[in-house]
Short mmCIF file of C-alpha atoms in Angstrom, two decimals:
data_model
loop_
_atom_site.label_atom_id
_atom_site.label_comp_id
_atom_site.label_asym_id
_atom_site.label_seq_id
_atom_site.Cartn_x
_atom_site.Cartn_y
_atom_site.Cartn_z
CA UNK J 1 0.00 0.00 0.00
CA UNK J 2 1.13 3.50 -0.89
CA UNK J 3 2.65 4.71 2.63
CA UNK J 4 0.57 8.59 1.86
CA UNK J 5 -2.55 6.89 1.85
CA UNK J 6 -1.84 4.24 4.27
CA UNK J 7 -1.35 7.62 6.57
CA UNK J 8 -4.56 10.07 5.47
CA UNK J 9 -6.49 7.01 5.99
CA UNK J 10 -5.52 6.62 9.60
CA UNK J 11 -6.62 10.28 10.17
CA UNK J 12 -10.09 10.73 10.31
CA UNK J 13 -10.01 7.59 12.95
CA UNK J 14 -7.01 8.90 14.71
CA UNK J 15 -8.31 11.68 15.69
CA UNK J 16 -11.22 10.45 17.86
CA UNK J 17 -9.07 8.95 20.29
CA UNK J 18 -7.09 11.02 23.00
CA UNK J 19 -3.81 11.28 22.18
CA UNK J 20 -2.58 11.47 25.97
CA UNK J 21 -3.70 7.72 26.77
CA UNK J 22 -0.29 6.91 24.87
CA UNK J 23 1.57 6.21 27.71
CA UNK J 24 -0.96 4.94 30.54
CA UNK J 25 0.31 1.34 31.67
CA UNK J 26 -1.89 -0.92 29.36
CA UNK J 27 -3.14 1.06 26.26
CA UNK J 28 -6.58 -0.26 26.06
CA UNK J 29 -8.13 1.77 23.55
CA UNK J 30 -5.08 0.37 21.26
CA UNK J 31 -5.54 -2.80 22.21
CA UNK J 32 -9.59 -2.54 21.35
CA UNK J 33 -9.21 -0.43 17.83
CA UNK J 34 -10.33 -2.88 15.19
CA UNK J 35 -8.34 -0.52 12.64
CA UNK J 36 -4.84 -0.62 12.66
CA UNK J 37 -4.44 2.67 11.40
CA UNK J 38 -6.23 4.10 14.28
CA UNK J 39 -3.95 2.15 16.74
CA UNK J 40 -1.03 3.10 15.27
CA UNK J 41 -1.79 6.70 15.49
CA UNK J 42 -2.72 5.67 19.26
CA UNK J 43 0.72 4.53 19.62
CA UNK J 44 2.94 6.94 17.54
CA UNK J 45 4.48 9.97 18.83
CA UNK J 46 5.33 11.73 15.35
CA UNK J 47 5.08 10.78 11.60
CA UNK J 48 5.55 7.31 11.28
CA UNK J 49 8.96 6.76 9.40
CA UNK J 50 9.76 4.12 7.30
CA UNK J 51 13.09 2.84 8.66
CA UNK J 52 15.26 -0.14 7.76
CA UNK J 53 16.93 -0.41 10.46
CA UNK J 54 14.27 -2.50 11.43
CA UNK J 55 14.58 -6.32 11.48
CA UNK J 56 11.27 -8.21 11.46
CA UNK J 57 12.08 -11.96 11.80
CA UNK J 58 9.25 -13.85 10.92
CA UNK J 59 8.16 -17.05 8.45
CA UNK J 60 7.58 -15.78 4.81
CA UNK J 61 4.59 -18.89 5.13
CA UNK J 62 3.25 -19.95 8.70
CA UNK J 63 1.38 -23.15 7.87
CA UNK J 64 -0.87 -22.41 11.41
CA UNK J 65 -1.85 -18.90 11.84
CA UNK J 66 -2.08 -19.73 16.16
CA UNK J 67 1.32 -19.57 16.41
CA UNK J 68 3.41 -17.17 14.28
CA UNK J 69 6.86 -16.92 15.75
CA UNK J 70 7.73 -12.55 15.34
CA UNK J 71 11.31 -10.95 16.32
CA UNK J 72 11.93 -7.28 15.94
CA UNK J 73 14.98 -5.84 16.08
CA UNK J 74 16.53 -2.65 15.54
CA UNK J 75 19.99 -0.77 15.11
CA UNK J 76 17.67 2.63 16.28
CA UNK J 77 19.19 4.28 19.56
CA UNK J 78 17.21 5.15 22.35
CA UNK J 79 14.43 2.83 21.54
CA UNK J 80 11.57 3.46 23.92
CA UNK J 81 8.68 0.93 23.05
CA UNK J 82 8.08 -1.92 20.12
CA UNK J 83 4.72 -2.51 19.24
CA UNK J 84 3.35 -5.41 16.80
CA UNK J 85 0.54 -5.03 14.43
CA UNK J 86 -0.87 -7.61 12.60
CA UNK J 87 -3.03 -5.84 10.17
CA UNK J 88 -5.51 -8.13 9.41
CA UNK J 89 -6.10 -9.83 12.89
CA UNK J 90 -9.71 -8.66 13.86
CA UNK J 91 -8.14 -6.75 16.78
CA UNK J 92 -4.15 -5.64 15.14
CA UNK J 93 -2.40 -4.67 18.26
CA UNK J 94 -0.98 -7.71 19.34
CA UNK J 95 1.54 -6.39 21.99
CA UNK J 96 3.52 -3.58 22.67
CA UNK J 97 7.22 -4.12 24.76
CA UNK J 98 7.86 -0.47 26.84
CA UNK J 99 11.64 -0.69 26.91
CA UNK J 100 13.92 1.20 29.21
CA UNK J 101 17.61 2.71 28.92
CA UNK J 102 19.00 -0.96 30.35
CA UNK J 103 17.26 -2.77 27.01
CA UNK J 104 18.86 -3.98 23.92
CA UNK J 105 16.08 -3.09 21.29
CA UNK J 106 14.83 -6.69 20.85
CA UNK J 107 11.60 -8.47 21.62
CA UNK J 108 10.33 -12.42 20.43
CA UNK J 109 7.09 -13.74 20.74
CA UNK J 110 4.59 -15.63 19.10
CA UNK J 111 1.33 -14.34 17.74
CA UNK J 112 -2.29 -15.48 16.34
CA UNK J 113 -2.92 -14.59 12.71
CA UNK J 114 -6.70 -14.64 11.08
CA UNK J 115 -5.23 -14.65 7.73
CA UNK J 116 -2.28 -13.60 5.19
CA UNK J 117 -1.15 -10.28 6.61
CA UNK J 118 1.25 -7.21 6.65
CA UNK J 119 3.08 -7.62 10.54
CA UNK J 120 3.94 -3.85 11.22
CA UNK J 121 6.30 -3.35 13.91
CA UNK J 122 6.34 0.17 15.54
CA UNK J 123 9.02 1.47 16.82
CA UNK J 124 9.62 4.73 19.46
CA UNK J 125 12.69 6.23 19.16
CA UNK J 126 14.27 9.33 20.49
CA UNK J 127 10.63 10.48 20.35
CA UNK J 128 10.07 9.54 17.17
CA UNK J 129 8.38 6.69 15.33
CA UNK J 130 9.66 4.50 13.14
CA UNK J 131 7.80 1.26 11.34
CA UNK J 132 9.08 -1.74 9.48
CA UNK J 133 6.57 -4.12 7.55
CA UNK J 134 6.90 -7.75 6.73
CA UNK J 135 4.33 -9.97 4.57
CA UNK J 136 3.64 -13.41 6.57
CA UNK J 137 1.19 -15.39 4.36
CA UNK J 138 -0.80 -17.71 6.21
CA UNK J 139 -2.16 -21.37 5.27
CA UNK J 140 -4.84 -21.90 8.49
CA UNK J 141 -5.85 -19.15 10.06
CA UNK J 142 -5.74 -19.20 13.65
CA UNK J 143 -7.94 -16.53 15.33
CA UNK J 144 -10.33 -19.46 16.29
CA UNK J 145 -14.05 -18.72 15.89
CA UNK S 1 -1.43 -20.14 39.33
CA UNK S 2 2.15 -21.26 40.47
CA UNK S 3 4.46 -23.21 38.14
CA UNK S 4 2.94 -21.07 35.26
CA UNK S 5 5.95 -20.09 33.96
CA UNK S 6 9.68 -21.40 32.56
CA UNK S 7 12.17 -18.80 32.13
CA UNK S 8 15.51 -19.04 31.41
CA UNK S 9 18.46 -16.13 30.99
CA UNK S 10 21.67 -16.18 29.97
CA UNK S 11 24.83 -13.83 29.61
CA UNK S 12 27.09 -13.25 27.16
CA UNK S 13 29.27 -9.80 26.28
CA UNK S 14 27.39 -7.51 28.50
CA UNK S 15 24.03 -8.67 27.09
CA UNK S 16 21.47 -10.82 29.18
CA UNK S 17 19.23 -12.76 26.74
CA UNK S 18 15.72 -13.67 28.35
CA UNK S 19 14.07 -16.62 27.08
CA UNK S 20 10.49 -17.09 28.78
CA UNK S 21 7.46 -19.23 28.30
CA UNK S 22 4.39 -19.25 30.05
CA UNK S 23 1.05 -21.81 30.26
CA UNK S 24 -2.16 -19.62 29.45
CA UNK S 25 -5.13 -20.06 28.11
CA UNK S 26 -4.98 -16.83 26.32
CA UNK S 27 -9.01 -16.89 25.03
CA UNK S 28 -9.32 -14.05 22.91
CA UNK S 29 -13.22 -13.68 23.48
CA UNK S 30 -13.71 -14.53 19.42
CA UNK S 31 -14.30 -18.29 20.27
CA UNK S 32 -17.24 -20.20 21.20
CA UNK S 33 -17.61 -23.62 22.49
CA UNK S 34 -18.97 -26.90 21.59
CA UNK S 35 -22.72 -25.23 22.57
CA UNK S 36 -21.98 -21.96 21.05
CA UNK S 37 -21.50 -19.81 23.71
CA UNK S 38 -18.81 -17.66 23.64
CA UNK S 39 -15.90 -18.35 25.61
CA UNK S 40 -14.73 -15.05 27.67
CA UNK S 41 -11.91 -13.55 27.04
CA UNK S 42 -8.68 -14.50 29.21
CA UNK S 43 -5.31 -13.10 28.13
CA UNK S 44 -2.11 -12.14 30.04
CA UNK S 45 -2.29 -8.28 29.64
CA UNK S 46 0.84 -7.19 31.19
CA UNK S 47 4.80 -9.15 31.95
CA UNK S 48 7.26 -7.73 33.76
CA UNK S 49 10.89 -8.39 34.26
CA UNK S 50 12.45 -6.38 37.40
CA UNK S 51 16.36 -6.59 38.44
CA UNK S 52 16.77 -5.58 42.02
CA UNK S 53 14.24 -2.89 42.14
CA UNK S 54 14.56 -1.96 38.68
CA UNK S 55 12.30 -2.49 36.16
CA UNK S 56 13.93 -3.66 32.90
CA UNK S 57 11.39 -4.67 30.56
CA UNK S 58 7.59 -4.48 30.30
CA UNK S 59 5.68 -6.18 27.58
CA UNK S 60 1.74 -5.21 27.67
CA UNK S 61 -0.10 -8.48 25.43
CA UNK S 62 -3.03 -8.55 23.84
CA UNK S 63 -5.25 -11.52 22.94
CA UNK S 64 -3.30 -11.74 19.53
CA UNK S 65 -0.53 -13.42 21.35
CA UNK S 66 -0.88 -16.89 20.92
CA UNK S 67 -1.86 -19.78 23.36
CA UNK S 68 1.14 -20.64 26.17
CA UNK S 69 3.27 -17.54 25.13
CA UNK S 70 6.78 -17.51 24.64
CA UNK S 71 8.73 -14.30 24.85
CA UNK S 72 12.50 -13.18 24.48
CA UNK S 73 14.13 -9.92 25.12
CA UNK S 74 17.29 -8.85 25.83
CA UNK S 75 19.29 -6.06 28.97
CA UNK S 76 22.31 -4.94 29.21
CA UNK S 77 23.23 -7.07 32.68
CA UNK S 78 25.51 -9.60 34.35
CA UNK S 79 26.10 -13.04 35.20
CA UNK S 80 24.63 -13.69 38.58
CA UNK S 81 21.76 -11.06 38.50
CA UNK S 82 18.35 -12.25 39.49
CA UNK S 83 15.51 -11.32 37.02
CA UNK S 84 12.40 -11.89 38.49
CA UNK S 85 9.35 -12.53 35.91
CA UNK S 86 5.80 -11.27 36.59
CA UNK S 87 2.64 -11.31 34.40
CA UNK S 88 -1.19 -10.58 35.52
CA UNK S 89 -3.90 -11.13 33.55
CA UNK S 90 -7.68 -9.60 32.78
CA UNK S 91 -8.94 -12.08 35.32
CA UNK S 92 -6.87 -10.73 38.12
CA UNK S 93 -4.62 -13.83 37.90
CA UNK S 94 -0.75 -13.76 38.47
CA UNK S 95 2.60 -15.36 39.03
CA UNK S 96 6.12 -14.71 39.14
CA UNK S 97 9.06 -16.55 38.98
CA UNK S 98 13.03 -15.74 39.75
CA UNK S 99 15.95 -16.60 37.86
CA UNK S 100 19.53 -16.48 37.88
CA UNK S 101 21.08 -15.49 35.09
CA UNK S 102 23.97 -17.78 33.76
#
């Protein structure tokens, strides 16, 4: 998708939500947005940059979409928080990692996928935000339901 | 909800990996059972790793984090520190668990 209107379109949504709640302890109104555009603007501090100095590690085909093994990394200084978005899961935010000046800029975990999906991983750094997108396609879905 | 939890960590050139996995549920509220009713939403919303009295880490989950999680990061520690694991979950459920890292 065309990063410009990937960003307009998170707007209009964006802007219903308070922009202070970025930082309360468990960011609930992320982790309820059924639009990832609207989360990410929930969880970005500036612009979203794309950055390659982002490492997404993930399966280019998970064969069961209830386990999806996901690594971010990043060479970014100063790294704040890590979020991961899996843009077609009915709710995107999977999980966000607050980081502190003792952490190496590196999270693993495994996550549910509904479907073939762009992973997004968001990254705060310096207070600013950076994202790095990886395509897992997925052969059973595994959102249950 | 003792004995939830596995969690390994181990040192090497100033850099503690964390390697932790956890038995949960984690219902994402989506699902119904064999009678159709929906089964409630359970998840592990927030895990945190503490060193001494510091707080090192903090991952904040979803239910998009799949069944019996498994989660790495990484701190820039020592041998011999003692990480101590917590997580608590929507239902008011928790553990924690200590280890010393090799």
């Amino acid at each position: 998708m065309d990063r410009r209107t990937f960003l307009t379109a998170g707007l209009g949504l964006g802007t219903l939500c308070v922009a202070g709640s970025v930082q309360a302890a468990w960011p609930k109104e992320a982790f309820e947005a059924q639009e990832s555009n609207a989360l990410i603007d929930m969880l970005t501090s500036s612009k979203l940059a794309p950055s390659d100095a982002i490492t997404i590690t993930a399966p280019d085909i998970a064969e069961n979409g209830a386990v999806v093994p996901i690594s971010v990394s990043t060479t970014l200084e100063d790294v704040t928080r890590i979020s991961i978005v899996v843009e077609q899961n009915p709710l995107p935010l999977t999980s966000t990692y607050d980081l502190t000046a003792d952490s190496v800029p590196y999270v693993s975990t495994r996550v549910k996928m509904l479907k073939t999906s762009n992973v997004v991983a968001l990254v705060e750094a310096g207070g600013k935000s950076y994202s790095g997108v990886r395509e897992v396609k997925v052969t059973i879905g595994g959102c249950g339901g | 909800m003792a004995g939830s939890m596995r969690v390994r960590a181990k040192e090497k050139n100033g850099i503690v990996t964390v390697k932790a996995l956890i038995t949960h549920p984690m219902e994402t509220g989506l699902r119904k059972d064999e009678d159709g009713n929906i089964i409630p939403e359970h998840f592990i919303q927030e895990v945190t790793a503490t060193v001494g009295d510091k707080v090192v880490f903090t991952a904040n989950w979803g239910t998009g984090v799949s069944k019996n999680p498994y989660l790495s990061f990484k701190y820039k520690g020592s041998k011999g520190d003692i990480v101590t694991l917590s997580w608590t979950d929507n239902d008011g459920h928790s553990d924690s668990l200590e280890a010393e890292v090799k």
